PDB file of C-alpha atoms in Angstrom:
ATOM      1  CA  UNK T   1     103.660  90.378  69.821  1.00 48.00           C
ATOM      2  CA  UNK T   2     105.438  87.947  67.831  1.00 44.00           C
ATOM      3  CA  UNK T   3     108.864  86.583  67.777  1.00 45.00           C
ATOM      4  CA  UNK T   4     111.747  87.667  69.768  1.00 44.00           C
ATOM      5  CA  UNK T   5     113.490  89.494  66.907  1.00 49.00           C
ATOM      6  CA  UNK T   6     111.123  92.086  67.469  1.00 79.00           C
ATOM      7  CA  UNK T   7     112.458  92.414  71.041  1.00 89.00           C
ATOM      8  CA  UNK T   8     114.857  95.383  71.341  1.00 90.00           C
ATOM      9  CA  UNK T   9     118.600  96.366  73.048  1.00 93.00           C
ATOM     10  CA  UNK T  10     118.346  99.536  74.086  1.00 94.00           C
ATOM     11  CA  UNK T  11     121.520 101.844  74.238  1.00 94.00           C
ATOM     12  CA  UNK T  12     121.317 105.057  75.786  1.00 95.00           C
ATOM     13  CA  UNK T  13     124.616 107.463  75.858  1.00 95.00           C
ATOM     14  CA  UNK T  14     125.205 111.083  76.763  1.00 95.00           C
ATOM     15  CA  UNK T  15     124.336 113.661  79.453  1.00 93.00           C
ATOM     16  CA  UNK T  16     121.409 115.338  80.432  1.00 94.00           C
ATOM     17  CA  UNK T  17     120.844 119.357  82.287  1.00 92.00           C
ATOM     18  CA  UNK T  18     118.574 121.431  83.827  1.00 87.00           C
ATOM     19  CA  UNK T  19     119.490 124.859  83.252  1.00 86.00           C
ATOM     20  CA  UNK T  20     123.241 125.143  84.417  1.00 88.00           C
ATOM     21  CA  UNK T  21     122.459 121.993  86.817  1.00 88.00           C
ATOM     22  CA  UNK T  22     123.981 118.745  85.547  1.00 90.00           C
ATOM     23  CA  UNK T  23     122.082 116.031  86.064  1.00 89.00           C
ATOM     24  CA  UNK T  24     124.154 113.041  84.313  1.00 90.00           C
ATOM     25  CA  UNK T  25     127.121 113.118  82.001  1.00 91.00           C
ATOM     26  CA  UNK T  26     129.035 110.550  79.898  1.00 92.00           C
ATOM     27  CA  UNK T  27     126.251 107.748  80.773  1.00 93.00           C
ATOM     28  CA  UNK T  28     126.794 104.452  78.525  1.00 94.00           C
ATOM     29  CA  UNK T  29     123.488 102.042  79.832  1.00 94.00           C
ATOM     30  CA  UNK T  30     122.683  98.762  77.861  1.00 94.00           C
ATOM     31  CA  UNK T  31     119.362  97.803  78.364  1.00 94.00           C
ATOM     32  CA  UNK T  32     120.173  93.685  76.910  1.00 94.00           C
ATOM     33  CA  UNK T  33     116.977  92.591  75.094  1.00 94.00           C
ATOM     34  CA  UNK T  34     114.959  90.103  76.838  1.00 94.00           C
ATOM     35  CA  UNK T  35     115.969  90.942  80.329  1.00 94.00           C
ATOM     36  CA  UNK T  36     114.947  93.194  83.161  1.00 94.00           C
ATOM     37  CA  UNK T  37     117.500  95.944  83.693  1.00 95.00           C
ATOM     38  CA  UNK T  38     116.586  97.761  87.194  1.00 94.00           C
ATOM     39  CA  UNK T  39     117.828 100.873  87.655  1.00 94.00           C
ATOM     40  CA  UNK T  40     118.804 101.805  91.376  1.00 92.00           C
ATOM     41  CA  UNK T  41     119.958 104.825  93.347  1.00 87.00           C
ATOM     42  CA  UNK T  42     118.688 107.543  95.130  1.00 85.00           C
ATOM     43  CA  UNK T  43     116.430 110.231  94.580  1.00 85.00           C
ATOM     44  CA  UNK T  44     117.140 113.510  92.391  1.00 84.00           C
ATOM     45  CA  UNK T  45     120.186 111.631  90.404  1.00 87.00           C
ATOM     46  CA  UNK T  46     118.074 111.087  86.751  1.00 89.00           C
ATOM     47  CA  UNK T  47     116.468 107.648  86.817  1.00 91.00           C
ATOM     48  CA  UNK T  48     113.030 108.627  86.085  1.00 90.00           C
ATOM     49  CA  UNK T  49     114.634 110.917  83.573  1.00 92.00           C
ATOM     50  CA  UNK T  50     115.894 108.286  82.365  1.00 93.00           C
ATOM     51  CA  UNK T  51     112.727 106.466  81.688  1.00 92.00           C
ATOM     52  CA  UNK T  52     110.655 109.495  80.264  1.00 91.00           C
ATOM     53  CA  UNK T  53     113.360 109.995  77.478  1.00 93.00           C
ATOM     54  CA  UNK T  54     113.581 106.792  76.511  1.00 93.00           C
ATOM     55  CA  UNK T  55     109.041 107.381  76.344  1.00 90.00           C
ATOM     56  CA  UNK T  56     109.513 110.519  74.827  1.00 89.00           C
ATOM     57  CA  UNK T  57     108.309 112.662  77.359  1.00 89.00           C
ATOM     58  CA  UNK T  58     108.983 116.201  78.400  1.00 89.00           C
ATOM     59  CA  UNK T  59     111.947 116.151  80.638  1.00 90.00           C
ATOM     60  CA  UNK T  60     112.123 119.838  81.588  1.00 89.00           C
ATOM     61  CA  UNK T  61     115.855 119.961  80.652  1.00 91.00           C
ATOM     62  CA  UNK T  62     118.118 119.358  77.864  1.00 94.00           C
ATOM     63  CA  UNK T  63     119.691 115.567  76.615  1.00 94.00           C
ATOM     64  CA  UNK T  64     122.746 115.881  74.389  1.00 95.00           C
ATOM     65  CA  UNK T  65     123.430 112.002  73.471  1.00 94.00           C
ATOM     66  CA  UNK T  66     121.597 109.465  71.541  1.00 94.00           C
ATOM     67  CA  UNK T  67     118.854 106.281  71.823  1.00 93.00           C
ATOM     68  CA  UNK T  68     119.344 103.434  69.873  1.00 92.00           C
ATOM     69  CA  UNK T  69     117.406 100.581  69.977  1.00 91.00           C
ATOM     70  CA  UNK T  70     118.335  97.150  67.484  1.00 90.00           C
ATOM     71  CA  UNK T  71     115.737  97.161  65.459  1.00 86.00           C
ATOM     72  CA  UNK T  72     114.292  99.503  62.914  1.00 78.00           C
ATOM     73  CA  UNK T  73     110.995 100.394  64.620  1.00 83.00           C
ATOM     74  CA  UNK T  74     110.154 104.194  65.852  1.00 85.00           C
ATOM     75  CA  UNK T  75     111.134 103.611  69.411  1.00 86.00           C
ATOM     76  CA  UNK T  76     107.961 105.317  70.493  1.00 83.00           C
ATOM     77  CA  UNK T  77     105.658 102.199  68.352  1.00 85.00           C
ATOM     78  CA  UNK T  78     107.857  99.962  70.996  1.00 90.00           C
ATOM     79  CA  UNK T  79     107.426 101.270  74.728  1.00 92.00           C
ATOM     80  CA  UNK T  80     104.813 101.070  77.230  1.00 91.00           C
ATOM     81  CA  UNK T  81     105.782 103.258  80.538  1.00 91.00           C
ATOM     82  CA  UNK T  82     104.597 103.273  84.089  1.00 90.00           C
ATOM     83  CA  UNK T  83     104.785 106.280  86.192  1.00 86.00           C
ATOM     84  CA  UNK T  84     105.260 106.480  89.771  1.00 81.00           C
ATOM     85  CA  UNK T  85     101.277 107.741  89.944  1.00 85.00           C
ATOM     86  CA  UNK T  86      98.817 105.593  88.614  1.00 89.00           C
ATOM     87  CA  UNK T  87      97.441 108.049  86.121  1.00 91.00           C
ATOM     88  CA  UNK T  88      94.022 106.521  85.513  1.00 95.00           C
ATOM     89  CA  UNK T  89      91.047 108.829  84.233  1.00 96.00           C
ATOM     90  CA  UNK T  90      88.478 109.307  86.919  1.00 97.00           C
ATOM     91  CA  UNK T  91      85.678 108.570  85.009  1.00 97.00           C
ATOM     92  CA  UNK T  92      86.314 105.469  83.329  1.00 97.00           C
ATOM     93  CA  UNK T  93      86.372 102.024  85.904  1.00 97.00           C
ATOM     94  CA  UNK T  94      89.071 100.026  86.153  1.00 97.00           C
ATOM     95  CA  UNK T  95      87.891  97.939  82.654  1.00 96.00           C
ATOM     96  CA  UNK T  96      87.724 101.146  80.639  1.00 95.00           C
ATOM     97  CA  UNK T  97      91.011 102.413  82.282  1.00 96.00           C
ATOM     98  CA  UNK T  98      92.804  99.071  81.276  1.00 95.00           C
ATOM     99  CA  UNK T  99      91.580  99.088  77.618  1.00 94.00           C
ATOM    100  CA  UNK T 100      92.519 102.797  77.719  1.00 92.00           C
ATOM    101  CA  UNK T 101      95.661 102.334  74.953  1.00 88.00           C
ATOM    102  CA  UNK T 102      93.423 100.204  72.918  1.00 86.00           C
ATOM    103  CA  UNK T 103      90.404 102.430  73.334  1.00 86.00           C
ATOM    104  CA  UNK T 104      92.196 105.304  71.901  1.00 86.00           C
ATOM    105  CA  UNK T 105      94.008 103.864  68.523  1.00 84.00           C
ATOM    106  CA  UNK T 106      90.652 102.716  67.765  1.00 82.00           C
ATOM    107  CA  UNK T 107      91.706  98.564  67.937  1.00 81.00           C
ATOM    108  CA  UNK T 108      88.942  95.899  68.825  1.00 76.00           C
ATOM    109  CA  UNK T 109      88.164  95.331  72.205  1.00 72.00           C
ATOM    110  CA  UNK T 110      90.004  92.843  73.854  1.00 84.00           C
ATOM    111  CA  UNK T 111      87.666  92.202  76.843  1.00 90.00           C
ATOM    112  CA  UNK T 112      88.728  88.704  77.474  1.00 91.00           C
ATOM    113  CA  UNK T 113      92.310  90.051  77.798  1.00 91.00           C
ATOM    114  CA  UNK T 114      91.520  92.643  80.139  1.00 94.00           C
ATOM    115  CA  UNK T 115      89.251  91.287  82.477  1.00 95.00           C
ATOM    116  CA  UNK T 116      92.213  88.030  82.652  1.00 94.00           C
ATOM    117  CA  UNK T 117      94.783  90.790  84.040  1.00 93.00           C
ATOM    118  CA  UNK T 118      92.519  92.855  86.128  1.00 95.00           C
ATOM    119  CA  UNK T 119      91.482  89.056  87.173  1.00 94.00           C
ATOM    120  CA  UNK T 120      95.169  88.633  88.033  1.00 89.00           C
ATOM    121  CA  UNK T 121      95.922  91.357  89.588  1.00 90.00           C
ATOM    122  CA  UNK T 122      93.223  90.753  92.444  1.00 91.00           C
ATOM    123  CA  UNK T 123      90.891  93.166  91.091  1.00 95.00           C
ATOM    124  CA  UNK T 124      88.099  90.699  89.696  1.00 95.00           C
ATOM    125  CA  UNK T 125      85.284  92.005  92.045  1.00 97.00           C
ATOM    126  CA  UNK T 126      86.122  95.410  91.205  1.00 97.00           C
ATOM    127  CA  UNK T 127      86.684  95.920  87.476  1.00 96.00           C
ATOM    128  CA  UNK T 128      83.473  98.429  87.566  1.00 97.00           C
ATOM    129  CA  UNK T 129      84.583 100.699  90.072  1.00 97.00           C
ATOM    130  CA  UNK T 130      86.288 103.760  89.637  1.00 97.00           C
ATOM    131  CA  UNK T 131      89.556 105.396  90.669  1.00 96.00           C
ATOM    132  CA  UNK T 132      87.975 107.185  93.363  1.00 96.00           C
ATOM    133  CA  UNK T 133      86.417 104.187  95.142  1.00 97.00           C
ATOM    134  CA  UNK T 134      90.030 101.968  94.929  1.00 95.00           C
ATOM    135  CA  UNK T 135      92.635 101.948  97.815  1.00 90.00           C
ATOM    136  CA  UNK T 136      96.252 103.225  96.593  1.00 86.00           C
ATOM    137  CA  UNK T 137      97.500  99.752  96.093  1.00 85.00           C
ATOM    138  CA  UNK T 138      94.351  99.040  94.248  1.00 91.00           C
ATOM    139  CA  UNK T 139      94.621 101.778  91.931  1.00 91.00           C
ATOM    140  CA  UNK T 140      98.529 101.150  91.473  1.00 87.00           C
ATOM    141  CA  UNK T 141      97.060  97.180  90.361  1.00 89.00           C
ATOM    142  CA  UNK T 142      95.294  98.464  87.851  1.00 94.00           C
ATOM    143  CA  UNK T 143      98.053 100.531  86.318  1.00 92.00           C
ATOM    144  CA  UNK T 144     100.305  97.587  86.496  1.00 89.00           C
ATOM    145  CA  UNK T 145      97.113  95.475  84.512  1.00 93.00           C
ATOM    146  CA  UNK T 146      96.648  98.393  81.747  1.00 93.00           C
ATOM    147  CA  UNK T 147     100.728  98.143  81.604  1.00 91.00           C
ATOM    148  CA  UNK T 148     100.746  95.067  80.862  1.00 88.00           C
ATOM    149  CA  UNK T 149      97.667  95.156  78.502  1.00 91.00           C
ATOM    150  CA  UNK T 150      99.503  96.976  75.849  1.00 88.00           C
ATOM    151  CA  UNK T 151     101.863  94.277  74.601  1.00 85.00           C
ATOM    152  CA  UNK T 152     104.823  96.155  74.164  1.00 90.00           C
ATOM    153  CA  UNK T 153     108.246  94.785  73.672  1.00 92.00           C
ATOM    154  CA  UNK T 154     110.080  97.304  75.641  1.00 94.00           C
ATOM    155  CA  UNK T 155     108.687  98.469  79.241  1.00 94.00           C
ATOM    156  CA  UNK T 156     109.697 101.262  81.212  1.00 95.00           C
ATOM    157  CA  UNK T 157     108.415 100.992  85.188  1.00 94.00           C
ATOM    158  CA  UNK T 158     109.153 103.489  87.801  1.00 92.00           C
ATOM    159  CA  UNK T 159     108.582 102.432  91.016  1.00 90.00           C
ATOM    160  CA  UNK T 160     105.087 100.512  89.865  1.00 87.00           C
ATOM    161  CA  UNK T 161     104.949  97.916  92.877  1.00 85.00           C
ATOM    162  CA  UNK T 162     105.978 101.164  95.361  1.00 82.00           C
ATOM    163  CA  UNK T 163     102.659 101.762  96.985  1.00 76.00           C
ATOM    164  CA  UNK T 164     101.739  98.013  97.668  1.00 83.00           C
ATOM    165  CA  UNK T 165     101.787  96.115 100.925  1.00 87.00           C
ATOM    166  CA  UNK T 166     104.466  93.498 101.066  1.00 87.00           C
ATOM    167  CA  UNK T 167     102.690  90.247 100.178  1.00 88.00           C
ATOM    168  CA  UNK T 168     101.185  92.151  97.554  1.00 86.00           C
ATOM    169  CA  UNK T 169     104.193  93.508  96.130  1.00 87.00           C
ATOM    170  CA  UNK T 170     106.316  89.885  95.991  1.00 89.00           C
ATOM    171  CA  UNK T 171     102.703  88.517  94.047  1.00 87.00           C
ATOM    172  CA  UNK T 172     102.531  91.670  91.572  1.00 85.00           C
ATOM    173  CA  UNK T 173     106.574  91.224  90.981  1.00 89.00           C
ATOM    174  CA  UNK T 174     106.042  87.422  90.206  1.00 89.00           C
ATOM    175  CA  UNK T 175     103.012  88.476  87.937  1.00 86.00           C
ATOM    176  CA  UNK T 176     104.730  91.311  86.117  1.00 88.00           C
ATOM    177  CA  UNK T 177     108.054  88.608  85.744  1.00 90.00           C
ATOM    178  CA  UNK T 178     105.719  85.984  83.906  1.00 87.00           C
ATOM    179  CA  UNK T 179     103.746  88.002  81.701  1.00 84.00           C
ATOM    180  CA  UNK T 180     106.862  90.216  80.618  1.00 87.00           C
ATOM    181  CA  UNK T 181     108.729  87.017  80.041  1.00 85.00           C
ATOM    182  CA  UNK T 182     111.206  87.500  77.227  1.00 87.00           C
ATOM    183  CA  UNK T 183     110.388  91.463  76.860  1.00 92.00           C
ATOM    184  CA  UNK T 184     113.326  94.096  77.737  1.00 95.00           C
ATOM    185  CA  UNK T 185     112.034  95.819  80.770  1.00 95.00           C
ATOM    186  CA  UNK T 186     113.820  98.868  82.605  1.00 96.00           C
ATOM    187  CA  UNK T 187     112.933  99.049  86.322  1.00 95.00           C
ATOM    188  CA  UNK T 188     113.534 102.230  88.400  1.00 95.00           C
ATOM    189  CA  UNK T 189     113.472 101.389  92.382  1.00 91.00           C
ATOM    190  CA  UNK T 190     114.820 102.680  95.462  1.00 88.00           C
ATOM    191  CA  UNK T 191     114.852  99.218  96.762  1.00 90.00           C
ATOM    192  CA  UNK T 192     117.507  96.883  96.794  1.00 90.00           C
ATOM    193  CA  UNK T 193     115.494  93.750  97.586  1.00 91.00           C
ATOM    194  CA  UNK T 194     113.257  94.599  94.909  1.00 92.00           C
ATOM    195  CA  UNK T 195     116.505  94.793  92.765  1.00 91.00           C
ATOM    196  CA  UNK T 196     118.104  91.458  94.167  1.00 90.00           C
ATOM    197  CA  UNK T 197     114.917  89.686  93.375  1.00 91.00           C
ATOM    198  CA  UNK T 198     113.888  90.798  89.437  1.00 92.00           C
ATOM    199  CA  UNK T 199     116.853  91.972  87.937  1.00 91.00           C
ATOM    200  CA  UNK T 200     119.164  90.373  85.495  1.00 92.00           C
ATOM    201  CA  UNK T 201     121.075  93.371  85.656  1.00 92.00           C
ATOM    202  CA  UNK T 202     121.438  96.339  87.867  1.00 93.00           C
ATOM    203  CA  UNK T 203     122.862  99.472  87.253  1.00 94.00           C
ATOM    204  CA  UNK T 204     123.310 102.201  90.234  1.00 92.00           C
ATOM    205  CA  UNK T 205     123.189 105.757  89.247  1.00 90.00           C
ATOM    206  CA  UNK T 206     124.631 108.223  91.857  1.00 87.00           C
ATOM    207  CA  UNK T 207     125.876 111.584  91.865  1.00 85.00           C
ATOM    208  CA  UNK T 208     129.221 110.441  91.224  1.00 85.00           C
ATOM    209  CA  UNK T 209     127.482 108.423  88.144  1.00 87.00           C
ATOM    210  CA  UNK T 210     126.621 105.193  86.449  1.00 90.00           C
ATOM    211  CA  UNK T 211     127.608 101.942  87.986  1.00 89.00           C
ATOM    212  CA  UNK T 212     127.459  98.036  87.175  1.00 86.00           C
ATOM    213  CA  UNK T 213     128.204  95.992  90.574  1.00 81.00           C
ATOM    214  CA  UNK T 214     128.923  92.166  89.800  1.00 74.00           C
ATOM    215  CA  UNK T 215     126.189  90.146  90.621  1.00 71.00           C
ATOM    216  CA  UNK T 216     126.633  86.925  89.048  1.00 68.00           C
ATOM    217  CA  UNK T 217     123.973  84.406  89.743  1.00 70.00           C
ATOM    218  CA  UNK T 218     121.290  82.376  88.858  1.00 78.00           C
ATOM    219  CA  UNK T 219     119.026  83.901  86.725  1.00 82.00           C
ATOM    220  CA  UNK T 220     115.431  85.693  88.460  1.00 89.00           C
ATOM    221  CA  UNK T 221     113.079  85.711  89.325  1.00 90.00           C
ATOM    222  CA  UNK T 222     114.551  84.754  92.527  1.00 88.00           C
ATOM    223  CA  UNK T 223     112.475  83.431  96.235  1.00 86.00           C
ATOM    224  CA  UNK T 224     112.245  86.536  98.606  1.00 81.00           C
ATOM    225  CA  UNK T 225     114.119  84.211 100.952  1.00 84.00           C
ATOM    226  CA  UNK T 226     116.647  83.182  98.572  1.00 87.00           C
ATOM    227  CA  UNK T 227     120.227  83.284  99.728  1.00 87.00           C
ATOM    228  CA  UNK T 228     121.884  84.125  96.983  1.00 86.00           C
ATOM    229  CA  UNK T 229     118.981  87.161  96.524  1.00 86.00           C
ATOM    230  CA  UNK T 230     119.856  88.272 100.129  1.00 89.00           C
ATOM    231  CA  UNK T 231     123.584  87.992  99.492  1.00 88.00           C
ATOM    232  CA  UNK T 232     123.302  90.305  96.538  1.00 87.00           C
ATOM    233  CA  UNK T 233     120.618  92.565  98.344  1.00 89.00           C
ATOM    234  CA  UNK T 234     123.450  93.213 100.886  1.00 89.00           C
ATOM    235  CA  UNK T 235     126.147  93.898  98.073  1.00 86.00           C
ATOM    236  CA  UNK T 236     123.785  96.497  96.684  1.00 88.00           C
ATOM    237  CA  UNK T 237     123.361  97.772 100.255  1.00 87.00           C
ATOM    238  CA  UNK T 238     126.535  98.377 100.161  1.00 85.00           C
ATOM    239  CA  UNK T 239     127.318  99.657  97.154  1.00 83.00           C
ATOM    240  CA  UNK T 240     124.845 102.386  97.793  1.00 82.00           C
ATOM    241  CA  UNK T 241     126.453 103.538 101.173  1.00 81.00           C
ATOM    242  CA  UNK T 242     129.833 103.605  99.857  1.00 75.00           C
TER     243      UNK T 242
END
């Protein structure tokens, strides 16, 4: 990807049902291009709906508002999305399931490329195995690696880092920071230290709706043991109990 002009804002606005069952109404959620928006709140409240209509997936339920990104790409040519599963074939290894996207629209083979993340991502020694014969942390590493192997300028992650120990997870955050430098990136989480530590911005969705707590700061990616990541890990703790 070249230049940041191609990098996008994101605006999504409206409301979104199942059935009778209102999900979300009058949301308004900036997504500022070249920053990591994360997405917090709890369960059942919209946030991976969220992501999969900004993908253009099936939602199961009905979206009355609009999408608007800044530039005048399809929005669907822009986004690469991680799901909460890992979603790799079982009979391709870890290689094959990396260069999946690539694979498929018929594009050379970038096997330097690939075997660099999978490299990074601690799976060097196991790039020919497949899904079956990975842990669930190793299997969520190489989702993050085929992620970030499709060069997208606008991500969309739910939960990726959720099923990794904790060393793991701070070394996969820092990874996913650096190579998504300058891309705009919406993160869905359930964790506020997560949040404190990756965000530019954080938005809570509840059931009473769509919030923007003031977390001025130095810019991420911030130290695990940062105070000023604590400080605003405890704000956010708070803001979700209230």
């Amino acid at each position: 990807m070249k230049g940041r002009d191609l990098v996008p804002q994101l605006r999504i606005r409206g409301g979104f049902r199942h059935g009778d069952a209102i999900l979300f109404e009058g949301l308004d959620l900036v997504l500022e291009a070249g920053q990591w928006t994360c997405l917090l709140g709890p369960s059942g409240v919209g946030k991976s709906t969220l992501l999969r209509l900004v993908a253009g997936l099936d939602t199961g339920g009905e979206f009355d508002g609009s999408i608007e990104s800044t530039n005048s790409r399809p929005l669907r040519e822009q986004v690469s999305y991680m799901a909460q599963s890992d979603l790799l074939l079982p009979w391709l290894n870890v290689r094959a399931n990396v260069m999946l996207g690539s694979t498929l629209r018929g594009e050379v083979r970038m096997l330097e490329r690939a075997d660099q993340l999978i490299g990074e991502v601690g799976l060097g020694m196991h790039a020919e195995k497949r899904p079956h014969e990975l842990s669930g942390g190793m299997r969520q590493r190489a989702a993050l690696a085929r992620t970030l192997m499709e060069d997208k300028p606008l991500l969309l992650l739910d939960e990726p880092f959720s099923a990794l120990d904790a060393r793991t997870r701070s070394e996969m955050q820092e990874l996913a920071f650096e190579v998504l430098m300058d891309r705009t990136v919406m993160l869905v989480t359930h964790d506020p230290s997560e949040a404190a530590r990756i965000a530019h911005r954080v938005y809570l969705l509840t059931e009473t709706g769509l919030h923007q707590p003031d977390l001025t700061g130095r810019p991420p990616i911030r130290a695990f043991d940062d105070p000023e990541a604590l400080d605003i890990q405890s704000r956010l703790f708070s803001a979700l109990r209230s």
